[in-house]
Amino acid sequence: MNVEETKEVLNQLLDIDLRSNAAKFKFIPSFEYSLTKDFIAECIQVVDTLSYTMTEEADRHLVTISALLWTYAKDKWLGLEDYLILFLTRRGFAPTATMLDETYIQSQEKFKSQRSLFNQFAVTLNQVKFQIRVAERSFLITSFQKEVWDAVNNNRMVGVSAPTSAGKSYIILIKMMELLLERIGPVIYIVPTLSLVAQVATDIKRQLSSFNIDCQVETSYNHQQHAPNLVYVLTQEKALAAFSTTERSFESLRLLVVDEIQNVERVAESRDQRAKILFDLMIDMKNTLEIDKIILSGPRVTNIDVLGKDIFGIDGYKASTRNSPVVNLTYSLKKINSHEFRFKQYCDLNAEAKSLKIENQQTLQGYGQTMYTAKYLGYFGAFMSCFSQDESNIIFSPTAGASRKMAEELRVASDNRNDDYLVQLSKYLAETVHEDFSLSDTVLSGIAYHNGKLPHHVRNAIEDGIKKRYIRNIVCTTTLLQGVNLPVQNIVIRNPNLFERSQNGERPQLTSYEAANLRGRAGRLLKDFIGRTYVLDEDSFTDITDRQTSMFENTEKNITTGYKDVFQNYQQNIVGDLNQNTGQTSANVQYAYLLTYVRQTVLRHGENASNRMREVGISLPDNVLSSVIAEMNDLEVSKEICLANRYWDPLDLNKLSQVSTEWDLPTSASDSSIAVKLKNILLNLKENFPVYYNRLFGIQENENFDPLMTACRNAESWLKGHSLKRILSGNYFDNNDKIERTIVLLQNKISFDLPMLLKPLYDIRVPNHMFLRFLETGAYQPMIRRLIEMNIPRETAISLAQNYDLGDSDNISSIKRNLDEIYNGLPYFDRLQLQLL
């Protein structure tokens, strides 16, 4: 390609874009532009040349110039789409080209007739190169997606690395359908969050239905209900729990997909339990399952094939690209001095940012404020008011609490939308959470917040409003980094902070890799040609080691995993503690988890433990290993209990079995004084096993009130199946801080952390008891628990069980038939919660 000519065309278009955006936000009085015939002809010539230049850099120029040209010339130059469709399809960006053709027929994969017969033939031939067929259906895909498709055909393991909007999940989903059409077999799809479980499960179910494939989607594992035609969508925690059971019903998988594989990177960090769970899950699967196909997927992971080989021990293919079919541009506001502010534009094709002096500085009075002051909120509100009614925006928030406050401030500056949908949504949230629940108020203006503190049914309702474009402004936390796809055009970031106030001197911030993934959430394939990110305070990105350049680049990551480095750093201490029979509670927290790993591996694999540990970077002298084996043979607690609680040190489990004989355990929802019994147990665990208590639960006493007793009372109400609305009733819940704290307590501490902490105790004292299951699901009633296990959110399950006769809780087919009968009579947002059925 002609580099100089390409750069000149690109920079002229970027100049137009920069000034148009500056005028949009009233930083300059106005901006008018004209595109001459000669310039359009030059652009077309450049893009034509780029479409024949088969390099990643040329592809990025091709898509970026096409996107900008289309954005600023489509209303002025009739027939421009004919050229761009031809050039984009030629280089394998046909899905992007469909956005230029308003008459495109997706079911027939057919573009409109071109004005030139030659172009018509060329577009058709270009389509064929990047078209796949599954069950007599055609799918138009990008050249990168075609590479993924062919790689899965030809390799047992494929690593898929690409920017967020490159269509990784879509092509994996269609490939799954083809594999299941060839031969039915169990599929496991691992995702990091419950939000993604619901999203991926819904997408899979929709495709299974469209292909008439006789498979069911499950989001939890029950060995009694296992069948070869099940597709499991699980978090790593649920997958490991399912995989660890001795009653596991499968020995092979048709397909294993691990999404957001970059999360395994922190496996060697002492406090990151989730990474360890994901890593251990994959190692166990490697050693005990026959897996037909393995797909590892993550954004911009440069060594994803090497990572796969390190974990699974087999060579794999890396299908990767730095290119996205959606153009991402970043803009920032920067203070030069007390008299000058500049509006800047970052494009990854330019080494230097473009910059424009801001003439109107009246709206920038709150720039640089560290707190959410009135000045800052005025600045923020004025900026947000400049987006059009057709745009949907995500505002990044450092914390869940800040996301609510920012949504409330946006609400104050907004008017009610008076949409029936939003009124009904508001009413639904107030009726199922609390009448003063802040979200029920903000949605009336088309504004919501999305974070890990939202109940399942609320999250479903909000995401529905976003997808239907009733909600245009969403204030979101880092949940967005874990793959949740919300269809928006713009991301707004104040600064890279992940805190409002520093805690104990810690000031966590987005890394450049996380910032790149966040920016990639703006614009979605087949939805938007350009996604834009706006940074409201560029100086906050330069406060620490002048990072702004890397923070605004599309950073990639090279991931290493395993325990080798940390083992070598603490080898002498680890060997000493193993020889002295030191459990995790007594060891140095930096490596204590490795003592547990060694002992658990010895119990699980016996004489073969040495080989298993070497796989993950741990190498012990023979005499030390022999000592550990002898030590494990002398345990009083059973091997089965130890293996069922793999993140507890067997020595500590042995101690637990000895000291807990007199502890009074609640075992029924009808037991008296459940809260008091739970509190006493927790105090005993805190005293005897502080490492586990602090890691898994961590509620501490307070001089002014008893938060532990409060938590235990809430746990009692929760397991008795009381609705969230009922639990949150009472004079105490007079503000949203208290409401949100209790929701987090119920959803995180009580339904997840508390059962994990209590599990080894109940395994020792009352094995196979259902009490912890009552805590996990939030109900002891069989029908409510069954509905929750069928992927119905807890609050909806309680309402259905209380208001309808759904039959026998053990007869799932009968329950589904009864739900079908009442479905059309349910209010809209109740029907929405049944989408996975």
Short mmCIF file of N, CA, C and O in Angstrom, two decimals, residues 768-810:
data_model
loop_
_atom_site.label_atom_id
_atom_site.label_comp_id
_atom_site.label_asym_id
_atom_site.label_seq_id
_atom_site.Cartn_x
_atom_site.Cartn_y
_atom_site.Cartn_z
N ASN A 768 -23.86 -35.33 53.79
CA ASN A 768 -24.97 -35.36 52.82
C ASN A 768 -26.23 -34.66 53.31
O ASN A 768 -27.32 -34.88 52.77
N HIS A 769 -26.10 -33.81 54.32
CA HIS A 769 -27.28 -33.09 54.80
C HIS A 769 -27.61 -31.93 53.86
O HIS A 769 -26.72 -31.35 53.23
N MET A 770 -28.89 -31.56 53.79
CA MET A 770 -29.36 -30.54 52.85
C MET A 770 -29.27 -29.12 53.40
O MET A 770 -29.55 -28.16 52.68
N PHE A 771 -28.89 -28.95 54.65
CA PHE A 771 -28.97 -27.61 55.26
C PHE A 771 -28.17 -26.58 54.49
O PHE A 771 -28.63 -25.45 54.26
N LEU A 772 -26.97 -26.93 54.07
CA LEU A 772 -26.15 -25.97 53.32
C LEU A 772 -26.76 -25.67 51.95
O LEU A 772 -26.58 -24.56 51.42
N ARG A 773 -27.44 -26.64 51.39
CA ARG A 773 -28.14 -26.40 50.12
C ARG A 773 -29.25 -25.37 50.32
O ARG A 773 -29.52 -24.56 49.43
N PHE A 774 -29.90 -25.39 51.50
CA PHE A 774 -30.91 -24.37 51.80
C PHE A 774 -30.28 -22.98 51.77
O PHE A 774 -30.88 -22.02 51.26
N LEU A 775 -29.08 -22.87 52.35
CA LEU A 775 -28.38 -21.58 52.34
C LEU A 775 -27.99 -21.15 50.93
O LEU A 775 -28.14 -19.99 50.55
N GLU A 776 -27.48 -22.09 50.14
CA GLU A 776 -27.04 -21.77 48.78
C GLU A 776 -28.18 -21.26 47.91
O GLU A 776 -28.04 -20.26 47.20
N THR A 777 -29.30 -21.95 47.95
CA THR A 777 -30.42 -21.57 47.08
C THR A 777 -31.27 -20.47 47.67
O THR A 777 -31.94 -19.73 46.94
N GLY A 778 -31.27 -20.35 48.99
CA GLY A 778 -32.12 -19.36 49.64
C GLY A 778 -33.52 -19.88 49.87
O GLY A 778 -34.48 -19.10 49.90
N ALA A 779 -33.65 -21.18 50.07
CA ALA A 779 -34.97 -21.76 50.34
C ALA A 779 -34.81 -23.21 50.79
O ALA A 779 -33.93 -23.92 50.30
N TYR A 780 -35.66 -23.63 51.74
CA TYR A 780 -35.69 -25.03 52.13
C TYR A 780 -36.83 -25.78 51.45
O TYR A 780 -36.84 -27.00 51.35
N GLN A 781 -37.82 -25.02 50.92
CA GLN A 781 -39.00 -25.64 50.32
C GLN A 781 -38.61 -26.35 49.01
O GLN A 781 -37.97 -25.75 48.14
N PRO A 782 -39.00 -27.62 48.85
CA PRO A 782 -38.57 -28.39 47.67
C PRO A 782 -38.94 -27.75 46.34
O PRO A 782 -38.13 -27.74 45.42
N MET A 783 -40.16 -27.18 46.22
CA MET A 783 -40.56 -26.62 44.92
C MET A 783 -39.75 -25.37 44.60
O MET A 783 -39.32 -25.17 43.45
N ILE A 784 -39.52 -24.50 45.59
CA ILE A 784 -38.73 -23.29 45.32
C ILE A 784 -37.32 -23.68 44.91
O ILE A 784 -36.76 -23.15 43.94
N ARG A 785 -36.73 -24.64 45.62
CA ARG A 785 -35.38 -25.08 45.28
C ARG A 785 -35.33 -25.69 43.88
O ARG A 785 -34.39 -25.46 43.11
N ARG A 786 -36.34 -26.46 43.54
CA ARG A 786 -36.38 -27.07 42.21
C ARG A 786 -36.45 -26.00 41.12
O ARG A 786 -35.74 -26.08 40.10
N LEU A 787 -37.27 -24.99 41.31
CA LEU A 787 -37.39 -23.93 40.32
C LEU A 787 -36.07 -23.17 40.18
O LEU A 787 -35.66 -22.82 39.06
N ILE A 788 -35.39 -22.94 41.30
CA ILE A 788 -34.09 -22.26 41.24
C ILE A 788 -33.09 -23.12 40.48
O ILE A 788 -32.30 -22.63 39.68
N GLU A 789 -33.12 -24.43 40.74
CA GLU A 789 -32.22 -25.35 40.02
C GLU A 789 -32.54 -25.39 38.53
O GLU A 789 -31.68 -25.76 37.72
N MET A 790 -33.76 -24.99 38.14
CA MET A 790 -34.16 -24.93 36.74
C MET A 790 -33.84 -23.56 36.13
O MET A 790 -34.40 -23.19 35.10
N ASN A 791 -32.96 -22.80 36.80
CA ASN A 791 -32.47 -21.51 36.29
C ASN A 791 -33.46 -20.37 36.42
O ASN A 791 -33.33 -19.35 35.74
N ILE A 792 -34.45 -20.51 37.27
CA ILE A 792 -35.38 -19.42 37.54
C ILE A 792 -34.86 -18.63 38.73
O ILE A 792 -34.54 -19.21 39.77
N PRO A 793 -34.73 -17.30 38.62
CA PRO A 793 -34.21 -16.50 39.74
C PRO A 793 -35.02 -16.73 41.02
O PRO A 793 -36.23 -16.96 40.96
N ARG A 794 -34.35 -16.63 42.13
CA ARG A 794 -34.95 -16.96 43.43
C ARG A 794 -36.27 -16.23 43.67
O ARG A 794 -37.27 -16.84 44.08
N GLU A 795 -36.28 -14.91 43.46
CA GLU A 795 -37.50 -14.15 43.78
C GLU A 795 -38.67 -14.57 42.91
O GLU A 795 -39.81 -14.64 43.38
N THR A 796 -38.41 -14.89 41.66
CA THR A 796 -39.47 -15.37 40.77
C THR A 796 -39.92 -16.76 41.21
O THR A 796 -41.12 -17.07 41.19
N ALA A 797 -38.96 -17.60 41.59
CA ALA A 797 -39.29 -18.96 42.04
C ALA A 797 -40.20 -18.92 43.27
O ALA A 797 -41.18 -19.69 43.36
N ILE A 798 -39.90 -18.04 44.21
CA ILE A 798 -40.73 -17.92 45.42
C ILE A 798 -42.14 -17.50 45.04
O ILE A 798 -43.14 -18.07 45.52
N SER A 799 -42.26 -16.51 44.17
CA SER A 799 -43.57 -16.01 43.76
C SER A 799 -44.37 -17.10 43.04
O SER A 799 -45.57 -17.29 43.32
N LEU A 800 -43.74 -17.83 42.13
CA LEU A 800 -44.44 -18.88 41.40
C LEU A 800 -44.91 -19.99 42.34
O LEU A 800 -46.04 -20.48 42.24
N ALA A 801 -44.02 -20.41 43.23
CA ALA A 801 -44.36 -21.51 44.14
C ALA A 801 -45.48 -21.12 45.10
O ALA A 801 -46.29 -21.97 45.48
N GLN A 802 -45.53 -19.86 45.48
CA GLN A 802 -46.56 -19.41 46.42
C GLN A 802 -47.91 -19.18 45.76
O GLN A 802 -48.95 -19.30 46.41
N ASN A 803 -47.90 -18.88 44.46
CA ASN A 803 -49.15 -18.47 43.80
C ASN A 803 -49.74 -19.50 42.85
O ASN A 803 -50.87 -19.32 42.40
N TYR A 804 -48.99 -20.56 42.54
CA TYR A 804 -49.48 -21.53 41.57
C TYR A 804 -49.19 -22.95 42.04
O TYR A 804 -48.18 -23.20 42.71
N ASP A 805 -50.07 -23.86 41.66
CA ASP A 805 -49.84 -25.29 41.91
C ASP A 805 -49.06 -25.85 40.73
O ASP A 805 -49.60 -26.03 39.65
N LEU A 806 -47.77 -26.11 40.97
CA LEU A 806 -46.91 -26.57 39.88
C LEU A 806 -46.64 -28.07 39.94
O LEU A 806 -45.81 -28.59 39.20
N GLY A 807 -47.34 -28.77 40.85
CA GLY A 807 -47.24 -30.23 40.87
C GLY A 807 -46.14 -30.73 41.79
O GLY A 807 -45.79 -30.10 42.79
N ASP A 808 -45.59 -31.88 41.42
CA ASP A 808 -44.57 -32.58 42.20
C ASP A 808 -43.19 -31.98 41.92
O ASP A 808 -42.78 -31.89 40.76
N SER A 809 -42.46 -31.60 42.97
CA SER A 809 -41.15 -30.97 42.79
C SER A 809 -40.14 -31.92 42.17
O SER A 809 -39.11 -31.47 41.65
N ASP A 810 -40.37 -33.22 42.22
CA ASP A 810 -39.45 -34.19 41.63
C ASP A 810 -39.73 -34.48 40.16
O ASP A 810 -38.97 -35.18 39.50
#
